[in-house]
PDB file of C-alpha atoms in Angstrom:
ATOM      1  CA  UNK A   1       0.000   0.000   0.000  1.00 45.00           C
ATOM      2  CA  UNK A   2       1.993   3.591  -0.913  1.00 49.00           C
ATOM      3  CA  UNK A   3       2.194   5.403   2.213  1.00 49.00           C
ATOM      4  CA  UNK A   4       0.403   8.379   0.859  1.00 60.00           C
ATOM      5  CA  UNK A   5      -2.994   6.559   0.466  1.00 76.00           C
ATOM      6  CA  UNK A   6      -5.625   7.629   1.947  1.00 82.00           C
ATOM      7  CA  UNK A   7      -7.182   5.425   4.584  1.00 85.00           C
ATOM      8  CA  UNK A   8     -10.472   7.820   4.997  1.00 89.00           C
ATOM      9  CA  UNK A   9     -13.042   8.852   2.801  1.00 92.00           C
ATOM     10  CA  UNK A  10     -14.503  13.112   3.984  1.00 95.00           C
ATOM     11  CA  UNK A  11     -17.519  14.256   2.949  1.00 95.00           C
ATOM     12  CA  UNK A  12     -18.829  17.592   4.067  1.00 95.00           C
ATOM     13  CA  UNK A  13     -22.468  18.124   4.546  1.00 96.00           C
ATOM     14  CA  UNK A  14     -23.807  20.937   6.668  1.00 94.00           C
ATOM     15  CA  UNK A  15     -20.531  22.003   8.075  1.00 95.00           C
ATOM     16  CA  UNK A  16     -20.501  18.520   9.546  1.00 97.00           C
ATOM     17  CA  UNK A  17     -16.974  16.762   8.306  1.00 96.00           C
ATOM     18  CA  UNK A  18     -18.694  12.856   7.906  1.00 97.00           C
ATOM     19  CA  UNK A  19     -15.364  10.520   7.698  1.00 96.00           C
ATOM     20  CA  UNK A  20     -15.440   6.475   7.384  1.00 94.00           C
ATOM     21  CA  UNK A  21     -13.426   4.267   7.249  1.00 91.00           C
ATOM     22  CA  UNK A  22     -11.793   2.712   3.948  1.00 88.00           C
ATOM     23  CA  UNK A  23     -10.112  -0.771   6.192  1.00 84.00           C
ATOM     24  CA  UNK A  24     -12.236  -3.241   7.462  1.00 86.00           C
ATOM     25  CA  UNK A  25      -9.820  -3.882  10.252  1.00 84.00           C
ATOM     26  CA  UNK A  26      -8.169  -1.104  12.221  1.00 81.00           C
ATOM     27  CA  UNK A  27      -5.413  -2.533  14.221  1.00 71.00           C
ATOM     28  CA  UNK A  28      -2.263  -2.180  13.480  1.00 74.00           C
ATOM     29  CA  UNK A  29      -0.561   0.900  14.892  1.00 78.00           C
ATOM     30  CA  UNK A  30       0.597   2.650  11.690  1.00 77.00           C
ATOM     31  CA  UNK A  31      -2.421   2.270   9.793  1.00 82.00           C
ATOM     32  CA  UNK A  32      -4.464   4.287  13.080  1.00 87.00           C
ATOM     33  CA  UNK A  33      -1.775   6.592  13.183  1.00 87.00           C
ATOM     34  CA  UNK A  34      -2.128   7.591   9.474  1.00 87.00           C
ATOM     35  CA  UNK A  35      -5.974   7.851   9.531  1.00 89.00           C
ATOM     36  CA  UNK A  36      -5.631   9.889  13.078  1.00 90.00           C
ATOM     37  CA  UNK A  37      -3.150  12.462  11.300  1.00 91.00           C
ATOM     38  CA  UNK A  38      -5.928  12.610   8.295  1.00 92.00           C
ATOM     39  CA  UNK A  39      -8.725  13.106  10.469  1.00 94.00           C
ATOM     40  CA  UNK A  40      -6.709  16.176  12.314  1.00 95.00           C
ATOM     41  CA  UNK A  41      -6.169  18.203   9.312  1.00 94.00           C
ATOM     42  CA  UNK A  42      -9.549  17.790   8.947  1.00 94.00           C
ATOM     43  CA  UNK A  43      -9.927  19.126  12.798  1.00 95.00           C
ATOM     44  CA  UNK A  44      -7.229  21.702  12.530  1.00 94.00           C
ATOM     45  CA  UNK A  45      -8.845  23.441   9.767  1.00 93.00           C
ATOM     46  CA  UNK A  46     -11.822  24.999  11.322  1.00 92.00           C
ATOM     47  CA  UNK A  47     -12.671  26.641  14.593  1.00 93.00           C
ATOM     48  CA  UNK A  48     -15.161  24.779  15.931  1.00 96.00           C
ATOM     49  CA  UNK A  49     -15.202  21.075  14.216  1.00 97.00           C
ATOM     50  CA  UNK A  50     -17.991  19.158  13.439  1.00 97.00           C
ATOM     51  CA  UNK A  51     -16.696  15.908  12.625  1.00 97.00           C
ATOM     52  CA  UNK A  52     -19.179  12.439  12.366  1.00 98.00           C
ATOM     53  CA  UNK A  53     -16.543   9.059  12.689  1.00 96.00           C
ATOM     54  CA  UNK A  54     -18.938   6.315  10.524  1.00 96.00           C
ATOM     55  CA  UNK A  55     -17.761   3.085  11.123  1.00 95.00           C
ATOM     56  CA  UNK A  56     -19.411   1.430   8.326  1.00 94.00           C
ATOM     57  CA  UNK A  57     -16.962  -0.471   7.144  1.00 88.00           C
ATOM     58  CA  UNK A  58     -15.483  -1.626  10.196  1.00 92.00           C
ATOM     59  CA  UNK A  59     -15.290  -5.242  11.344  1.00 92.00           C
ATOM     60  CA  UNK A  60     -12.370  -4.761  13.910  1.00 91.00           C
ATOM     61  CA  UNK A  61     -10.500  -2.804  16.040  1.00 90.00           C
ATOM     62  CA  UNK A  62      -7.616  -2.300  18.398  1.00 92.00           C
ATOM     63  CA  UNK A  63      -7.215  -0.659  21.928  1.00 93.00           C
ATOM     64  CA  UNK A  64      -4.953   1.276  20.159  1.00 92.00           C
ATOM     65  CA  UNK A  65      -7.417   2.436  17.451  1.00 92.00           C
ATOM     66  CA  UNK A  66      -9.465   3.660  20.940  1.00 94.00           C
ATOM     67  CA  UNK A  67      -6.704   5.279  22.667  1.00 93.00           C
ATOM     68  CA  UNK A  68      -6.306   7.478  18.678  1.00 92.00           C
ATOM     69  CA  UNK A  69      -9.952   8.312  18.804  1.00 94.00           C
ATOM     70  CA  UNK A  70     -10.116   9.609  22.854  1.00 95.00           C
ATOM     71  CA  UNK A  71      -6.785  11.735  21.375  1.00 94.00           C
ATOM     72  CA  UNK A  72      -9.113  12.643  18.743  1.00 96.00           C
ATOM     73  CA  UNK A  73     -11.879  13.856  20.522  1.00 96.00           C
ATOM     74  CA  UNK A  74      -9.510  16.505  23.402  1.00 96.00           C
ATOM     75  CA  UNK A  75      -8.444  17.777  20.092  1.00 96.00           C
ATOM     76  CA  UNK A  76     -11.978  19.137  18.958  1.00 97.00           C
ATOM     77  CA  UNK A  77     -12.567  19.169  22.436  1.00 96.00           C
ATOM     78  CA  UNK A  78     -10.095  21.530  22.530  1.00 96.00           C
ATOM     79  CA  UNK A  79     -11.558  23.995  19.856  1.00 96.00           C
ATOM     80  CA  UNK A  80     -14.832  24.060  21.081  1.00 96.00           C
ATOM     81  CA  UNK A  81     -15.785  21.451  18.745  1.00 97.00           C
ATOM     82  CA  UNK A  82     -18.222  18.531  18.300  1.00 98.00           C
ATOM     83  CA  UNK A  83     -17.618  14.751  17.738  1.00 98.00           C
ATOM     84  CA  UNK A  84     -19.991  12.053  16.878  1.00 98.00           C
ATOM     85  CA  UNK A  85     -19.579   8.479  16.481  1.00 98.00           C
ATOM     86  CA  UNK A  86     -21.872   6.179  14.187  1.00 98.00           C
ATOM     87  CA  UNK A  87     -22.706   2.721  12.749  1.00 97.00           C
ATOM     88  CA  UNK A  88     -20.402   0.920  15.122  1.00 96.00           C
ATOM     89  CA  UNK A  89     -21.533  -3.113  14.727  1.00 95.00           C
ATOM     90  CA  UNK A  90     -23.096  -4.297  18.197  1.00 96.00           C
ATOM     91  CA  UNK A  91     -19.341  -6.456  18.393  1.00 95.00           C
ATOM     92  CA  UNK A  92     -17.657  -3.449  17.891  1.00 95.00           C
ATOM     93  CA  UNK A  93     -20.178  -1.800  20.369  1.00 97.00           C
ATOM     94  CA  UNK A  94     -19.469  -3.999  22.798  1.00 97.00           C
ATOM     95  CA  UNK A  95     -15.589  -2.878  23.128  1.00 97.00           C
ATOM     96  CA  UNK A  96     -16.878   0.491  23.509  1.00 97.00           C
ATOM     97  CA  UNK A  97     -19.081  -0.899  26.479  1.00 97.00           C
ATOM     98  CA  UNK A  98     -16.470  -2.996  28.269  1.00 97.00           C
ATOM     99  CA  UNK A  99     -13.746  -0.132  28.281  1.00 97.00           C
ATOM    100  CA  UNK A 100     -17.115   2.305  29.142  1.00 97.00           C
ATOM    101  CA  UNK A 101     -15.557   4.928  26.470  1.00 97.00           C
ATOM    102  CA  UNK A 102     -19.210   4.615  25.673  1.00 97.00           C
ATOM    103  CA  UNK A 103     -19.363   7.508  28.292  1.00 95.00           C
ATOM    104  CA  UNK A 104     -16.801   9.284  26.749  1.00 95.00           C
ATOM    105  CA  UNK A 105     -18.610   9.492  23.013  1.00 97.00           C
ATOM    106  CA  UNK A 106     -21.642  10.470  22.274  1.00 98.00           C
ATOM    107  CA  UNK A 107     -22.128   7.311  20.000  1.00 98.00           C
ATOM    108  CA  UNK A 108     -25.447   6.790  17.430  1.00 98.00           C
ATOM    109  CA  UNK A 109     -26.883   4.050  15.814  1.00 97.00           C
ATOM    110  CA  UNK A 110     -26.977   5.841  12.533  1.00 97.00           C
ATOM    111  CA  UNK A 111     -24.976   8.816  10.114  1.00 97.00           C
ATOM    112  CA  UNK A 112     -28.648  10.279  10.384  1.00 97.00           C
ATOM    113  CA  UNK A 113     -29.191  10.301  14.013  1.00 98.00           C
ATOM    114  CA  UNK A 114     -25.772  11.516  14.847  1.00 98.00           C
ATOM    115  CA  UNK A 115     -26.394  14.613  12.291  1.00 97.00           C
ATOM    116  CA  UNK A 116     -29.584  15.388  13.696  1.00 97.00           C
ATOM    117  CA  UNK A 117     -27.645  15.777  17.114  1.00 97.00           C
ATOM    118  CA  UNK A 118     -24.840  18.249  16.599  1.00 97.00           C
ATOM    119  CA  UNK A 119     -25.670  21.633  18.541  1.00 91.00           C
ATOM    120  CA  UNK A 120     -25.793  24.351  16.169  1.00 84.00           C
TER     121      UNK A 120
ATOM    122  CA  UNK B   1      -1.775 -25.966   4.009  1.00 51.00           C
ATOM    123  CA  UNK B   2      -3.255 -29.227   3.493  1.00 47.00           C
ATOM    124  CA  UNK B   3      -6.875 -28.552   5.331  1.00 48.00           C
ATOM    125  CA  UNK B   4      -7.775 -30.714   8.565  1.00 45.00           C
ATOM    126  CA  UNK B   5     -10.407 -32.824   9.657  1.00 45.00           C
ATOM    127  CA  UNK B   6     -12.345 -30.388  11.955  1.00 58.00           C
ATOM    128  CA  UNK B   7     -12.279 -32.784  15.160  1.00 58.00           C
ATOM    129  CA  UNK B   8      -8.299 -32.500  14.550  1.00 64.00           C
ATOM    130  CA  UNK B   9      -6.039 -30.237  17.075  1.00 69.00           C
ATOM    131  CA  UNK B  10      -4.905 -27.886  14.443  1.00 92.00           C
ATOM    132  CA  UNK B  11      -1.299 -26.205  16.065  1.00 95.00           C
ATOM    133  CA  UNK B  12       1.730 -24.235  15.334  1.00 95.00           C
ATOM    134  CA  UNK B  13       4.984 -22.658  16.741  1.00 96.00           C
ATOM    135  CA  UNK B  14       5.827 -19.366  14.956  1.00 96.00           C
ATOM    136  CA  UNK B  15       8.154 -16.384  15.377  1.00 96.00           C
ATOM    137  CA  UNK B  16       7.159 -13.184  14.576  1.00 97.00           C
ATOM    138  CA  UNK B  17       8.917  -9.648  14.275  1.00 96.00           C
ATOM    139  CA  UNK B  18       7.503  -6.378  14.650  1.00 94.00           C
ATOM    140  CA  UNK B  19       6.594  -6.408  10.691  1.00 93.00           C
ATOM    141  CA  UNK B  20       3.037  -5.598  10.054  1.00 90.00           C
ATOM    142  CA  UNK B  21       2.636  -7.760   6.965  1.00 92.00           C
ATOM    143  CA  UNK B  22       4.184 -10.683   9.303  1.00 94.00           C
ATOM    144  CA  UNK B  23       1.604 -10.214  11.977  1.00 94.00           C
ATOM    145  CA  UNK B  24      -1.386 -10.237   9.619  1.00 93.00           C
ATOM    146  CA  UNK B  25       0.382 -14.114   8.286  1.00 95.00           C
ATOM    147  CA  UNK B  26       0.275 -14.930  11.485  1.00 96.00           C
ATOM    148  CA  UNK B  27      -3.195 -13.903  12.282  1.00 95.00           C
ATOM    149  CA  UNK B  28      -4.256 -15.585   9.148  1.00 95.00           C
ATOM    150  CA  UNK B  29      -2.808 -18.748   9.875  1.00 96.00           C
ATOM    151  CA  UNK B  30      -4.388 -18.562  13.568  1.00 97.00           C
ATOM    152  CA  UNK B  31      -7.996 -17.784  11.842  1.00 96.00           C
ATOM    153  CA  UNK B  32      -8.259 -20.412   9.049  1.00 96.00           C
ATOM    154  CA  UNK B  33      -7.312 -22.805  12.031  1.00 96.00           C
ATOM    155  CA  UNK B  34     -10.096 -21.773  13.921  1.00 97.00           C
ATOM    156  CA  UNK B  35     -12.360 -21.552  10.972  1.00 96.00           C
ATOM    157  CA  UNK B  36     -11.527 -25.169  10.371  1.00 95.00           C
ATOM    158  CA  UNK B  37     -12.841 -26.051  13.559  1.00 96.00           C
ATOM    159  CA  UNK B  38     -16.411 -23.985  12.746  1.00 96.00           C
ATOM    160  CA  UNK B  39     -16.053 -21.621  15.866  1.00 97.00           C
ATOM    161  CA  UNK B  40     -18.664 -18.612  15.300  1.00 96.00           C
ATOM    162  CA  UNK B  41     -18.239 -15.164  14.218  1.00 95.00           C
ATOM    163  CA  UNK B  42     -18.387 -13.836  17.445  1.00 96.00           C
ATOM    164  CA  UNK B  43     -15.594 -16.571  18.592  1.00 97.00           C
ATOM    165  CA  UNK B  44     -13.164 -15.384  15.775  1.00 97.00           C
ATOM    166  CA  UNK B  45     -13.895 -11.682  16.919  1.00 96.00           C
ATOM    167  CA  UNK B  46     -13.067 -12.448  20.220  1.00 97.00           C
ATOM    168  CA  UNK B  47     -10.161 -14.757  19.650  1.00 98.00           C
ATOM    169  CA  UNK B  48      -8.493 -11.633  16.724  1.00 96.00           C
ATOM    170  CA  UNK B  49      -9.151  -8.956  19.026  1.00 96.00           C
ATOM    171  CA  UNK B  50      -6.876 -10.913  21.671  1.00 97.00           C
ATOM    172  CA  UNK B  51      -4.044 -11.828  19.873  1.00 97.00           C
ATOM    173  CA  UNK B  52      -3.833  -8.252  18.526  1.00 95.00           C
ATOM    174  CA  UNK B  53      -3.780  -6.997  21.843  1.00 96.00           C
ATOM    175  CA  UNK B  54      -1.152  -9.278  23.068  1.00 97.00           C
ATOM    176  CA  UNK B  55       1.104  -9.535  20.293  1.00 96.00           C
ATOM    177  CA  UNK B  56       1.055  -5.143  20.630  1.00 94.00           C
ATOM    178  CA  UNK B  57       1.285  -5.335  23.646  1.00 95.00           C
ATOM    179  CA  UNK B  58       4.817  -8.028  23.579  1.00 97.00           C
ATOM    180  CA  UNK B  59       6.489  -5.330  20.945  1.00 96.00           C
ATOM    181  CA  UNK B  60       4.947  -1.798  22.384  1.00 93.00           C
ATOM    182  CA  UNK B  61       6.048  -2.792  25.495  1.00 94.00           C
ATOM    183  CA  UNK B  62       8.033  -6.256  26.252  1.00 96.00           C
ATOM    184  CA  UNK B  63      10.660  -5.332  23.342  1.00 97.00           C
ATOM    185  CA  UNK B  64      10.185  -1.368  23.522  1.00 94.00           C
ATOM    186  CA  UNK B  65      13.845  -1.035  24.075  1.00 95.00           C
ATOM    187  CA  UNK B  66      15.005  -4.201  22.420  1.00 96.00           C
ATOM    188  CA  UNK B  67      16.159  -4.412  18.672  1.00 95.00           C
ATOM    189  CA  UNK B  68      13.309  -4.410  16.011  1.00 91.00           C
ATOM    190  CA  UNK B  69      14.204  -7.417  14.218  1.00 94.00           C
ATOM    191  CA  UNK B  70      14.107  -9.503  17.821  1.00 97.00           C
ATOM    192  CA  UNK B  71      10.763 -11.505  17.155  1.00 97.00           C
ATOM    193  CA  UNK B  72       8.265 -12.977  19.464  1.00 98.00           C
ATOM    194  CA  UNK B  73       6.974 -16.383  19.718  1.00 98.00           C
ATOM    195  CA  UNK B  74       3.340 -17.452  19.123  1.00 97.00           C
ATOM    196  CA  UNK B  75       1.954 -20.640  19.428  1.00 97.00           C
ATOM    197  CA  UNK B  76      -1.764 -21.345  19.204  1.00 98.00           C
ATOM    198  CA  UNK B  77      -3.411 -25.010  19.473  1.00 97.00           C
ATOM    199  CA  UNK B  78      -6.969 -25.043  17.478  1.00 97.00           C
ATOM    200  CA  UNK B  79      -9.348 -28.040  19.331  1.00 95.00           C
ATOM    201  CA  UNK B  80     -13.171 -28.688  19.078  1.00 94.00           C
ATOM    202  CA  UNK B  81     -13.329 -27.089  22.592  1.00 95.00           C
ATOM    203  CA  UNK B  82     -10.869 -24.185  23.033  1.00 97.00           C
ATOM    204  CA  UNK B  83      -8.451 -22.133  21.263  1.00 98.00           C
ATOM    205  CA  UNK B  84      -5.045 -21.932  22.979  1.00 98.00           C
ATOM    206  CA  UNK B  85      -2.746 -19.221  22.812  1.00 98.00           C
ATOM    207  CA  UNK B  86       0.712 -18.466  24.138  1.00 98.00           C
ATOM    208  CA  UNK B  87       2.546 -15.109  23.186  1.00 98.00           C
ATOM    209  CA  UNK B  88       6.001 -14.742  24.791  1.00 98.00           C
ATOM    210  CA  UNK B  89       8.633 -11.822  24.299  1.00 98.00           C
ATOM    211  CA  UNK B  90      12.199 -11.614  25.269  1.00 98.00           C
ATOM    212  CA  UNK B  91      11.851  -8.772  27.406  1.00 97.00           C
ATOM    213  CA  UNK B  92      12.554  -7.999  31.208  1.00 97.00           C
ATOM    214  CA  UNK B  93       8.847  -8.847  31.557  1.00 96.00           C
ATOM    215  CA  UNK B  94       6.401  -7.273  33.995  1.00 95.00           C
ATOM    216  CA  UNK B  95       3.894  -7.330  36.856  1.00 95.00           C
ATOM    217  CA  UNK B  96       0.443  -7.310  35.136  1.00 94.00           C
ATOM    218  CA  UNK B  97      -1.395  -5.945  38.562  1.00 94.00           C
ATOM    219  CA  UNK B  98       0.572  -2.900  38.411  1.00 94.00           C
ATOM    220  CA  UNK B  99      -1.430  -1.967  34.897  1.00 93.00           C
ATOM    221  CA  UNK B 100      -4.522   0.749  36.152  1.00 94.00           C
ATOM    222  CA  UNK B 101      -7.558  -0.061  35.611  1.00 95.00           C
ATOM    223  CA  UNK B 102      -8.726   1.725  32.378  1.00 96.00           C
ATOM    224  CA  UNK B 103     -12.264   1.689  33.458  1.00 96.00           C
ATOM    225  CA  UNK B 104     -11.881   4.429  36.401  1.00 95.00           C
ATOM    226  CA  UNK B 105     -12.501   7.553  36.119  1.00 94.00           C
ATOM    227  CA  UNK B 106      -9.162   9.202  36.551  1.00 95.00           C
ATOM    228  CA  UNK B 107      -8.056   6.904  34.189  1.00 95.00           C
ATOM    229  CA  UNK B 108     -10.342   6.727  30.783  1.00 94.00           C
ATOM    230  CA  UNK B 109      -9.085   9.381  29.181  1.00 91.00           C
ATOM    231  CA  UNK B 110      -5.656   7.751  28.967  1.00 90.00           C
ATOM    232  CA  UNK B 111      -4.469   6.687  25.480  1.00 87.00           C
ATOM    233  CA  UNK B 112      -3.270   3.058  26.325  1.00 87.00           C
ATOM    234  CA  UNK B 113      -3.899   0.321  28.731  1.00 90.00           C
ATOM    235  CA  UNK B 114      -6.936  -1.351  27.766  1.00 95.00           C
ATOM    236  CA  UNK B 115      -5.696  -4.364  25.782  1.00 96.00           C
ATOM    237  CA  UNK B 116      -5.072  -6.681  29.145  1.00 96.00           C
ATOM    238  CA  UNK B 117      -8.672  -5.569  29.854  1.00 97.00           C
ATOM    239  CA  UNK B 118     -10.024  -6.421  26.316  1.00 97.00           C
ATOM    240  CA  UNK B 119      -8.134 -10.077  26.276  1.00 98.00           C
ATOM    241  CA  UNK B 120      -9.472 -10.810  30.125  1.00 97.00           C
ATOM    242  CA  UNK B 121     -13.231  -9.625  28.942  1.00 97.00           C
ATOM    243  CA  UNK B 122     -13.334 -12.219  25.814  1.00 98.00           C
ATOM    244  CA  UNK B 123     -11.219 -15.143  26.924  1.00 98.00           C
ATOM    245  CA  UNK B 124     -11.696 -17.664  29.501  1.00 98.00           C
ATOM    246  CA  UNK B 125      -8.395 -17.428  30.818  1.00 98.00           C
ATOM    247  CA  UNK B 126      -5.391 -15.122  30.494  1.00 98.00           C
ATOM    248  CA  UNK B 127      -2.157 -15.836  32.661  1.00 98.00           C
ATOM    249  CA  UNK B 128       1.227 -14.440  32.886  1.00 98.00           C
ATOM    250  CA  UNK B 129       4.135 -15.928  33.862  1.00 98.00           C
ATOM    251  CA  UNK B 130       5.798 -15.349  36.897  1.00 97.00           C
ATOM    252  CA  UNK B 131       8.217 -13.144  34.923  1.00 97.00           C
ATOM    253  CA  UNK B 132       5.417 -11.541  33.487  1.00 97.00           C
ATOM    254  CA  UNK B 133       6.765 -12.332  29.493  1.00 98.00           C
ATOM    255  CA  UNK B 134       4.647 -15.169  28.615  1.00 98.00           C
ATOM    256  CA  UNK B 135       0.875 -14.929  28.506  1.00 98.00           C
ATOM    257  CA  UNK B 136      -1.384 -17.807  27.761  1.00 98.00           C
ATOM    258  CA  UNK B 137      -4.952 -17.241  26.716  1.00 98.00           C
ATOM    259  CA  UNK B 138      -7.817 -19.643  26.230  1.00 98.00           C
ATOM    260  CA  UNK B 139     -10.547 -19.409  24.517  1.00 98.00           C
ATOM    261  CA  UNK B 140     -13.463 -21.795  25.624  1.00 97.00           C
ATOM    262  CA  UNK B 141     -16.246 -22.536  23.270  1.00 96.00           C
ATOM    263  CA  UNK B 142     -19.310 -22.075  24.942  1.00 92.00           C
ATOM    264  CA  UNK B 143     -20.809 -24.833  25.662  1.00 87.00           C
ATOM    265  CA  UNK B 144     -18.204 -26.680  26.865  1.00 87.00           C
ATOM    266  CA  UNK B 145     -16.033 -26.594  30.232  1.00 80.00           C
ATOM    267  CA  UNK B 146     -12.305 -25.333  30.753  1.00 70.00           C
ATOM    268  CA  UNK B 147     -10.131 -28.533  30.921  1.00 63.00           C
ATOM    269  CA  UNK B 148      -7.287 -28.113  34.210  1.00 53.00           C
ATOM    270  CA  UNK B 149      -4.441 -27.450  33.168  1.00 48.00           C
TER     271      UNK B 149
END
């Protein structure tokens, strides 16, 4: 894979930044670290982010993918911004659950419900 | 690799370094086993998610100041009842009751430490050696009962 691939697809729909997933599987540490530096551009380039994480596409996932995305959300934390997580499969879920970062994200069943909940 | 009769232990003794591309052969070889042997989707979930964790765990940490080629050992033994799995690094090793629990409050915000939780949640058993280099994980089919070891 050339390192300059993109392992994210952005689309932006009502000043909401909607990003999934390309991989299946997101577990190996340089993979996360790639799409975490491609998802904070996308932060860094606003004040305020609006940024919806679908995960689609995704079948598996590491801790370390977890530990990214709590380093993801202080960043739009940080600017005053707003993160939302979708479409996670219940087995996916359920890793969310047992480390309770369910508490930490505000997590919806679907792309629509999560854009429906952004403050304006 | 010749396939195997499902009801037969299906088990292998590999090395592994810190090579992405070496780690997903490895993985592979550890699935088809366990697809062999007709464990769910839910089972191969669980049993993936472990070995991940583990085998990041033995480089982020067991070899984080040893060379990069220096590999690990893996050795998993497939059966109709559990899934067997033994990760060991040649590191100083270390005490796994000093790791925080990730699950406090003070502590989930951190960026690491959750993978010992993860593999303790989904398998039956996880064990470190006294010198705290070796872990052994089993996976029990449900269903059946854990065998003493």
């Amino acid at each position: 894979m050339p390192a300059d691939e993109s392992r994210v697809r952005v689309k932006r729909i009502n000043n909401v930044s909607q990003v999934e997933f390309i991989d299946r599987d997101v577990l190996d540490e340089g993979n996360i670290q790639a799409i975490e530096e491609e998802i904070v551009r996308l932060i860094e380039a606003e004040d305020a982010p609006r940024l919806l994480i679908s995960f689609a596409n995704v079948e598996h996932l590491s801790s370390a993918a977890l530990g990214h995305l709590i380093s993801i959300n202080n960043r739009i934390r940080a600017r005053a911004g707003q993160l939302r997580l979708a479409n996670i499969d219940p087995q996916i879920y359920e890793v969310f659950l047992i480390t309770r970062l369910n508490k930490i994200f505000q997590i919806h069943e679907t792309t629509d419900e999560a854009m429906k909940s952004f403050q304006p | 690799m010749t396939p195997q009769p499902h009801t037969a232990p299906d088990q292998a003794r590999l090395s592994v370094v810190n090579d992405p591309e070496q780690i997903r052969r490895a993985e592979g070889l550890l699935v088809e086993a366990i697809e062999r042997h007709a464990y769910s989707k839910a089972a191969i979930f669980a049993i993936r998610l472990s070995f991940n964790e583990a085998i990041s765990n033995a480089f982020r940490h067991g070899h984080a100041t040893l060379p990069a080629d220096l590999p690990v050992f893996f050795n998993y033994a497939v059966a109709a009842d559990q899934v067997r799995i033994e990760i060991e690094d040649q590191g100083p090793g270390f005490d796994p009751s000093t790791v925080p629990d990730p699950t406090l409050e003070e502590n989930i915000e951190r960026g690491s430490g959750r993978g010992l939780l993860l593999i303790r949640s989904y398998m039956a058993s996880a064990e470190y050696n006294a010198k705290g280099n070796r872990l052994v994980m089993v996976y029990q089919r449900p269903g059946t009962s854990q065998a003493a070891s």
